[in-house]
PDB file of C-alpha atoms in Angstrom:
ATOM      1  CA  GLY N   1      13.806  10.100   6.859  1.00 72.00           C
ATOM      2  CA  GLN N   2      11.861   8.185   4.282  1.00 80.00           C
ATOM      3  CA  SER N   3       8.641  10.147   4.095  1.00 88.00           C
ATOM      4  CA  LEU N   4       6.759  11.017   0.920  1.00 94.00           C
ATOM      5  CA  GLU N   5       4.689  14.131   0.314  1.00 96.00           C
ATOM      6  CA  GLN N   6       1.838  14.395  -2.152  1.00 97.00           C
ATOM      7  CA  PRO N   7      -1.205  16.690  -2.462  1.00 97.00           C
ATOM      8  CA  SER N   8      -4.311  15.496  -0.681  1.00 96.00           C
ATOM      9  CA  GLU N   9      -6.789  16.287  -3.463  1.00 97.00           C
ATOM     10  CA  VAL N  10      -6.860  17.040  -7.164  1.00 97.00           C
ATOM     11  CA  THR N  11      -9.903  17.724  -9.336  1.00 97.00           C
ATOM     12  CA  ALA N  12     -10.206  17.631 -13.111  1.00 97.00           C
ATOM     13  CA  VAL N  13     -12.730  17.154 -15.899  1.00 97.00           C
ATOM     14  CA  GLU N  14     -13.154  14.301 -18.310  1.00 97.00           C
ATOM     15  CA  GLY N  15     -10.706  14.371 -21.182  1.00 97.00           C
ATOM     16  CA  ALA N  16      -8.215  16.563 -19.352  1.00 98.00           C
ATOM     17  CA  ILE N  17      -4.656  15.807 -18.227  1.00 98.00           C
ATOM     18  CA  VAL N  18      -3.705  15.802 -14.570  1.00 98.00           C
ATOM     19  CA  GLN N  19      -0.336  15.511 -12.841  1.00 98.00           C
ATOM     20  CA  ILE N  20       0.021  14.206  -9.290  1.00 98.00           C
ATOM     21  CA  ASN N  21       3.330  15.128  -7.705  1.00 98.00           C
ATOM     22  CA  CYS N  22       5.306  13.298  -5.066  1.00 98.00           C
ATOM     23  CA  THR N  23       8.407  14.512  -3.264  1.00 97.00           C
ATOM     24  CA  TYR N  24      10.547  12.269  -1.126  1.00 95.00           C
ATOM     25  CA  GLN N  25      13.477  12.319   1.258  1.00 90.00           C
ATOM     26  CA  THR N  26      16.600  10.912  -0.327  1.00 83.00           C
ATOM     27  CA  SER N  27      17.828   8.656   2.478  1.00 83.00           C
ATOM     28  CA  GLY N  28      18.086   5.085   1.206  1.00 83.00           C
ATOM     29  CA  PHE N  29      16.066   5.763  -1.952  1.00 88.00           C
ATOM     30  CA  TYR N  30      15.741   2.982  -4.544  1.00 90.00           C
ATOM     31  CA  GLY N  31      12.930   4.209  -6.750  1.00 93.00           C
ATOM     32  CA  LEU N  32       9.348   5.459  -6.799  1.00 96.00           C
ATOM     33  CA  SER N  33       6.228   3.465  -7.454  1.00 97.00           C
ATOM     34  CA  TRP N  34       2.555   4.375  -7.844  1.00 98.00           C
ATOM     35  CA  TYR N  35      -0.627   2.633  -6.751  1.00 98.00           C
ATOM     36  CA  GLN N  36      -4.296   3.260  -7.486  1.00 98.00           C
ATOM     37  CA  GLN N  37      -7.108   2.616  -5.043  1.00 98.00           C
ATOM     38  CA  HIS N  38     -10.787   2.937  -5.803  1.00 97.00           C
ATOM     39  CA  ASP N  39     -12.994   3.821  -2.867  1.00 92.00           C
ATOM     40  CA  GLY N  40     -12.698   1.083  -0.238  1.00 80.00           C
ATOM     41  CA  GLY N  41     -11.011  -1.313  -2.630  1.00 94.00           C
ATOM     42  CA  ALA N  42      -7.599  -2.916  -2.703  1.00 97.00           C
ATOM     43  CA  PRO N  43      -4.660  -0.803  -3.901  1.00 97.00           C
ATOM     44  CA  THR N  44      -3.310  -1.931  -7.249  1.00 97.00           C
ATOM     45  CA  PHE N  45       0.155  -1.394  -8.673  1.00 96.00           C
ATOM     46  CA  LEU N  46       0.500   1.067 -11.556  1.00 97.00           C
ATOM     47  CA  SER N  47       4.162   1.757 -12.230  1.00 96.00           C
ATOM     48  CA  TYR N  48       7.727   1.919 -10.949  1.00 95.00           C
ATOM     49  CA  ASN N  49      10.588   4.280 -11.781  1.00 96.00           C
ATOM     50  CA  ALA N  50      14.011   3.165 -10.658  1.00 94.00           C
ATOM     51  CA  LEU N  51      15.834   5.535 -13.017  1.00 94.00           C
ATOM     52  CA  ASP N  52      15.273   9.129 -14.059  1.00 96.00           C
ATOM     53  CA  GLY N  53      12.863   9.686 -16.886  1.00 96.00           C
ATOM     54  CA  LEU N  54       9.399   8.908 -18.090  1.00 96.00           C
ATOM     55  CA  GLU N  55       7.706   5.503 -18.096  1.00 93.00           C
ATOM     56  CA  GLU N  56       4.546   5.241 -20.170  1.00 93.00           C
ATOM     57  CA  THR N  57       1.771   2.685 -19.797  1.00 88.00           C
ATOM     58  CA  GLY N  58      -1.227   3.585 -21.909  1.00 92.00           C
ATOM     59  CA  ARG N  59      -2.925   6.726 -20.627  1.00 96.00           C
ATOM     60  CA  PHE N  60      -0.760   6.756 -17.502  1.00 97.00           C
ATOM     61  CA  SER N  61       2.863   7.860 -17.316  1.00 97.00           C
ATOM     62  CA  SER N  62       5.207   8.191 -14.382  1.00 98.00           C
ATOM     63  CA  PHE N  63       8.284  10.354 -14.103  1.00 98.00           C
ATOM     64  CA  LEU N  64      11.249  10.488 -11.741  1.00 97.00           C
ATOM     65  CA  SER N  65      13.959  13.063 -11.180  1.00 96.00           C
ATOM     66  CA  ARG N  66      16.465  11.897  -8.596  1.00 94.00           C
ATOM     67  CA  SER N  67      18.316  15.217  -8.661  1.00 93.00           C
ATOM     68  CA  ASP N  68      15.113  16.991  -7.602  1.00 94.00           C
ATOM     69  CA  SER N  69      13.877  14.217  -5.256  1.00 94.00           C
ATOM     70  CA  TYR N  70      10.609  14.376  -7.104  1.00 95.00           C
ATOM     71  CA  GLY N  71       8.333  12.314  -9.237  1.00 98.00           C
ATOM     72  CA  TYR N  72       4.882  12.509 -10.709  1.00 98.00           C
ATOM     73  CA  LEU N  73       2.077  10.443 -12.138  1.00 98.00           C
ATOM     74  CA  LEU N  74       0.529  11.833 -15.304  1.00 98.00           C
ATOM     75  CA  LEU N  75      -2.965  10.767 -16.294  1.00 98.00           C
ATOM     76  CA  GLN N  76      -4.140  11.682 -19.786  1.00 97.00           C
ATOM     77  CA  GLU N  77      -7.559  11.594 -21.428  1.00 97.00           C
ATOM     78  CA  LEU N  78      -9.176  11.405 -18.031  1.00 98.00           C
ATOM     79  CA  GLN N  79     -12.216   9.211 -17.600  1.00 97.00           C
ATOM     80  CA  MET N  80     -14.748   9.079 -14.784  1.00 97.00           C
ATOM     81  CA  LYS N  81     -13.379   5.690 -13.780  1.00 97.00           C
ATOM     82  CA  ASP N  82     -10.026   7.333 -12.993  1.00 98.00           C
ATOM     83  CA  SER N  83     -11.624   8.899  -9.906  1.00 98.00           C
ATOM     84  CA  ALA N  84      -9.661   7.182  -7.162  1.00 98.00           C
ATOM     85  CA  SER N  85      -6.871   7.692  -4.677  1.00 97.00           C
ATOM     86  CA  TYR N  86      -3.303   7.537  -5.938  1.00 98.00           C
ATOM     87  CA  PHE N  87      -0.380   6.709  -3.699  1.00 97.00           C
ATOM     88  CA  CYS N  88       3.297   7.121  -4.330  1.00 97.00           C
ATOM     89  CA  ALA N  89       5.469   4.573  -2.546  1.00 96.00           C
ATOM     90  CA  ARG N  90       9.110   3.761  -1.910  1.00 95.00           C
ATOM     91  CA  PHE N  91      11.125   1.021  -0.255  1.00 91.00           C
ATOM     92  CA  ASN N  92      12.456   1.359   3.261  1.00 87.00           C
ATOM     93  CA  GLN N  93      16.229   1.602   3.640  1.00 85.00           C
ATOM     94  CA  ALA N  94      16.668  -2.159   3.803  1.00 84.00           C
ATOM     95  CA  GLY N  95      14.614  -2.598   0.636  1.00 84.00           C
ATOM     96  CA  THR N  96      12.360  -5.064   2.396  1.00 84.00           C
ATOM     97  CA  ALA N  97       9.141  -3.115   2.830  1.00 87.00           C
ATOM     98  CA  LEU N  98       7.066  -0.516   0.999  1.00 91.00           C
ATOM     99  CA  ILE N  99       6.279   2.864   2.548  1.00 93.00           C
ATOM    100  CA  PHE N 100       3.344   4.810   1.164  1.00 94.00           C
ATOM    101  CA  GLY N 101       2.511   8.480   0.925  1.00 95.00           C
ATOM    102  CA  LYS N 102      -0.795   9.660   2.370  1.00 95.00           C
ATOM    103  CA  GLY N 103      -2.464   9.539  -1.018  1.00 96.00           C
ATOM    104  CA  THR N 104      -4.032  11.985  -3.466  1.00 97.00           C
ATOM    105  CA  THR N 105      -7.761  11.790  -4.093  1.00 97.00           C
ATOM    106  CA  LEU N 106      -8.538  12.491  -7.744  1.00 98.00           C
ATOM    107  CA  SER N 107     -12.083  13.528  -8.610  1.00 97.00           C
ATOM    108  CA  VAL N 108     -12.990  13.541 -12.280  1.00 97.00           C
ATOM    109  CA  SER N 109     -16.184  15.345 -13.267  1.00 96.00           C
ATOM    110  CA  SER N 110     -18.086  15.424 -16.542  1.00 92.00           C
TER     111      SER N 110
ATOM    112  CA  GLU E   1      -6.015 -17.140 -10.032  1.00 86.00           C
ATOM    113  CA  ALA E   2      -3.248 -15.265  -8.206  1.00 84.00           C
ATOM    114  CA  GLN E   3      -4.686 -13.676  -5.119  1.00 95.00           C
ATOM    115  CA  VAL E   4      -4.335 -12.535  -1.542  1.00 98.00           C
ATOM    116  CA  THR E   5      -7.259 -13.552   0.637  1.00 98.00           C
ATOM    117  CA  GLN E   6      -8.167 -11.876   3.892  1.00 97.00           C
ATOM    118  CA  ASN E   7     -10.803 -12.962   6.355  1.00 98.00           C
ATOM    119  CA  PRO E   8     -13.072 -11.691   7.656  1.00 98.00           C
ATOM    120  CA  ARG E   9     -14.008  -8.794   5.380  1.00 97.00           C
ATOM    121  CA  TYR E  10     -15.975  -7.066   8.113  1.00 97.00           C
ATOM    122  CA  LEU E  11     -15.753  -7.448  11.869  1.00 97.00           C
ATOM    123  CA  ILE E  12     -17.334  -5.657  14.796  1.00 97.00           C
ATOM    124  CA  THR E  13     -15.918  -6.597  18.167  1.00 97.00           C
ATOM    125  CA  VAL E  14     -15.723  -5.351  21.729  1.00 97.00           C
ATOM    126  CA  THR E  15     -12.768  -3.846  23.527  1.00 98.00           C
ATOM    127  CA  GLY E  16     -10.403  -6.463  24.912  1.00 97.00           C
ATOM    128  CA  LYS E  17     -11.675  -9.471  22.998  1.00 97.00           C
ATOM    129  CA  LYS E  18      -8.772 -11.121  21.195  1.00 98.00           C
ATOM    130  CA  LEU E  19      -9.151 -11.486  17.459  1.00 98.00           C
ATOM    131  CA  THR E  20      -7.185 -12.736  14.474  1.00 98.00           C
ATOM    132  CA  VAL E  21      -7.409 -11.541  10.892  1.00 98.00           C
ATOM    133  CA  THR E  22      -6.141 -14.151   8.489  1.00 98.00           C
ATOM    134  CA  CYS E  23      -4.193 -13.533   5.294  1.00 98.00           C
ATOM    135  CA  SER E  24      -3.228 -16.125   2.725  1.00 98.00           C
ATOM    136  CA  GLN E  25      -1.498 -15.795  -0.660  1.00 98.00           C
ATOM    137  CA  ASN E  26      -1.151 -18.385  -3.411  1.00 97.00           C
ATOM    138  CA  MET E  27       1.755 -16.821  -5.335  1.00 96.00           C
ATOM    139  CA  ASN E  28       4.615 -18.257  -3.283  1.00 96.00           C
ATOM    140  CA  HIS E  29       5.714 -14.738  -2.387  1.00 96.00           C
ATOM    141  CA  GLU E  30       8.451 -14.293   0.177  1.00 95.00           C
ATOM    142  CA  TYR E  31       7.381 -10.879   1.422  1.00 95.00           C
ATOM    143  CA  MET E  32       4.124 -10.155   3.210  1.00 96.00           C
ATOM    144  CA  SER E  33       2.914  -7.048   5.024  1.00 96.00           C
ATOM    145  CA  TRP E  34       0.033  -5.658   7.028  1.00 98.00           C
ATOM    146  CA  TYR E  35      -1.175  -2.072   6.654  1.00 97.00           C
ATOM    147  CA  ARG E  36      -3.885  -0.056   8.270  1.00 97.00           C
ATOM    148  CA  GLN E  37      -5.646   2.728   6.434  1.00 97.00           C
ATOM    149  CA  ASP E  38      -7.274   5.662   8.178  1.00 95.00           C
ATOM    150  CA  PRO E  39      -8.752   8.812   6.600  1.00 91.00           C
ATOM    151  CA  GLY E  40      -6.075  11.373   5.848  1.00 88.00           C
ATOM    152  CA  LEU E  41      -3.262   9.089   7.009  1.00 91.00           C
ATOM    153  CA  GLY E  42      -2.851   6.830   4.004  1.00 90.00           C
ATOM    154  CA  LEU E  43      -1.478   3.314   4.307  1.00 94.00           C
ATOM    155  CA  ARG E  44       0.635   2.821   7.385  1.00 95.00           C
ATOM    156  CA  GLN E  45       2.629  -0.344   7.789  1.00 95.00           C
ATOM    157  CA  ILE E  46       2.053  -2.416  10.912  1.00 97.00           C
ATOM    158  CA  TYR E  47       4.374  -5.404  10.439  1.00 97.00           C
ATOM    159  CA  TYR E  48       6.114  -7.092   7.576  1.00 95.00           C
ATOM    160  CA  SER E  49       7.739 -10.437   6.952  1.00 96.00           C
ATOM    161  CA  MET E  50      10.597 -11.314   4.611  1.00 93.00           C
ATOM    162  CA  ASN E  51      10.062 -15.071   4.862  1.00 94.00           C
ATOM    163  CA  VAL E  52       8.988 -17.858   7.216  1.00 96.00           C
ATOM    164  CA  GLU E  53       9.821 -16.992  10.826  1.00 95.00           C
ATOM    165  CA  VAL E  54      11.277 -13.597   9.799  1.00 95.00           C
ATOM    166  CA  THR E  55       9.198 -10.573  10.784  1.00 96.00           C
ATOM    167  CA  ASP E  56       9.855  -6.942  11.616  1.00 95.00           C
ATOM    168  CA  LYS E  57       7.955  -3.948  12.926  1.00 95.00           C
ATOM    169  CA  GLY E  58       6.590  -1.307  10.634  1.00 93.00           C
ATOM    170  CA  ASP E  59       5.602   2.219  11.588  1.00 92.00           C
ATOM    171  CA  VAL E  60       2.616   1.427  13.851  1.00 96.00           C
ATOM    172  CA  PRO E  61       3.168  -1.983  15.492  1.00 98.00           C
ATOM    173  CA  GLU E  62       1.803  -1.200  18.960  1.00 97.00           C
ATOM    174  CA  GLY E  63      -1.122  -3.405  19.922  1.00 98.00           C
ATOM    175  CA  TYR E  64      -0.542  -5.938  17.133  1.00 98.00           C
ATOM    176  CA  LYS E  65       1.230  -9.252  16.759  1.00 98.00           C
ATOM    177  CA  VAL E  66       2.018 -11.339  13.711  1.00 98.00           C
ATOM    178  CA  SER E  67       3.411 -14.757  12.955  1.00 96.00           C
ATOM    179  CA  ARG E  68       4.764 -16.398   9.823  1.00 98.00           C
ATOM    180  CA  LYS E  69       4.859 -20.128  10.358  1.00 98.00           C
ATOM    181  CA  GLU E  70       4.069 -20.969   6.737  1.00 97.00           C
ATOM    182  CA  LYS E  71       5.054 -19.073   3.612  1.00 97.00           C
ATOM    183  CA  ARG E  72       1.488 -18.585   2.417  1.00 98.00           C
ATOM    184  CA  ASN E  73      -0.055 -17.328   5.678  1.00 98.00           C
ATOM    185  CA  PHE E  74       0.521 -14.160   7.681  1.00 98.00           C
ATOM    186  CA  PRO E  75      -2.141 -13.649  10.354  1.00 98.00           C
ATOM    187  CA  LEU E  76      -2.584 -10.379  12.234  1.00 98.00           C
ATOM    188  CA  ILE E  77      -3.422 -10.761  15.908  1.00 98.00           C
ATOM    189  CA  LEU E  78      -4.971  -8.151  18.161  1.00 98.00           C
ATOM    190  CA  GLU E  79      -4.562  -9.495  21.691  1.00 96.00           C
ATOM    191  CA  SER E  80      -6.667  -6.794  23.375  1.00 97.00           C
ATOM    192  CA  PRO E  81      -8.326  -4.592  20.771  1.00 98.00           C
ATOM    193  CA  SER E  82      -9.118  -0.993  21.598  1.00 98.00           C
ATOM    194  CA  PRO E  83     -11.328   1.545  19.805  1.00 98.00           C
ATOM    195  CA  ASN E  84      -8.291   3.300  18.304  1.00 97.00           C
ATOM    196  CA  GLN E  85      -7.654   0.131  16.309  1.00 98.00           C
ATOM    197  CA  THR E  86     -10.883   0.662  14.410  1.00 98.00           C
ATOM    198  CA  SER E  87      -9.601   0.862  10.849  1.00 98.00           C
ATOM    199  CA  LEU E  88      -9.427  -0.694   7.396  1.00 98.00           C
ATOM    200  CA  TYR E  89      -6.693  -3.332   7.285  1.00 98.00           C
ATOM    201  CA  PHE E  90      -4.892  -4.626   4.213  1.00 98.00           C
ATOM    202  CA  CYS E  91      -2.581  -7.548   3.781  1.00 98.00           C
ATOM    203  CA  ALA E  92      -0.139  -7.505   0.876  1.00 97.00           C
ATOM    204  CA  SER E  93       2.407  -9.849  -0.618  1.00 97.00           C
ATOM    205  CA  ARG E  94       5.173  -9.488  -3.173  1.00 95.00           C
ATOM    206  CA  SER E  95       8.162 -11.255  -4.605  1.00 93.00           C
ATOM    207  CA  PRO E  96      11.591  -9.626  -4.365  1.00 88.00           C
ATOM    208  CA  ASP E  97      11.998 -10.564  -8.041  1.00 89.00           C
ATOM    209  CA  ARG E  98       9.155  -8.221  -8.974  1.00 87.00           C
ATOM    210  CA  GLY E  99      10.405  -5.126  -7.169  1.00 87.00           C
ATOM    211  CA  PRO E 100       7.686  -2.953  -5.629  1.00 92.00           C
ATOM    212  CA  GLU E 101       4.734  -4.700  -7.275  1.00 94.00           C
ATOM    213  CA  ALA E 102       2.662  -5.767  -4.306  1.00 95.00           C
ATOM    214  CA  PHE E 103      -0.643  -7.616  -4.398  1.00 97.00           C
ATOM    215  CA  PHE E 104      -3.223  -6.579  -1.838  1.00 98.00           C
ATOM    216  CA  GLY E 105      -6.086  -8.419  -0.246  1.00 98.00           C
ATOM    217  CA  GLN E 106      -9.588  -6.948  -0.360  1.00 97.00           C
ATOM    218  CA  GLY E 107      -9.323  -5.474   3.091  1.00 98.00           C
ATOM    219  CA  THR E 108     -10.836  -6.077   6.511  1.00 98.00           C
ATOM    220  CA  ARG E 109     -12.964  -3.361   8.006  1.00 98.00           C
ATOM    221  CA  LEU E 110     -12.637  -3.642  11.765  1.00 98.00           C
ATOM    222  CA  THR E 111     -14.741  -1.781  14.298  1.00 98.00           C
ATOM    223  CA  VAL E 112     -13.889  -2.003  17.990  1.00 98.00           C
ATOM    224  CA  VAL E 113     -16.606  -0.746  20.332  1.00 97.00           C
TER     225      VAL E 113
END
């Protein structure tokens, strides 16, 4: 299978750090990507990990461990505007299409 | 400006009345996809296309058709819409040179009554 599992909801306060986990089935796995979607808006690309390790882009970082079939998105110095849904995604086996997890809704409070 | 444009943004229609949602991209991307988004189910792929005249089914293709006659356009056709197709639809495009970085349209909120 090619499914992805992530928590449905996460809550945090401004200034905190939050980690959103994603586990995947290993069949035909190329790498893990992350998307952000504000309520009702278009998903936007955040990051991609093809290799093990941490990729950092400003306040956001993404991590992949192929041996554990697991990755996460780390958001630091949380701001109210980070309240959104976050999706992990992977390619299908042919590498021609993106498959998304069901998404994690992050609520940041003051 | 690089963009994916969907039309219409909102549509209310009746069961059985054929409709088309258009999608156009100006980035010369080879790959285009349609997704539907429903609460608690995330983004589920309906159809995707690797290039002109090359399409394939995604996870939920039943009740939908697509065509890719030109590289920039990828319309989604509902021949006989039913209420269970009420959803938020997104079109996306990407280049194989840019890996998983897909660009999404603003969405079409469809209600079938």
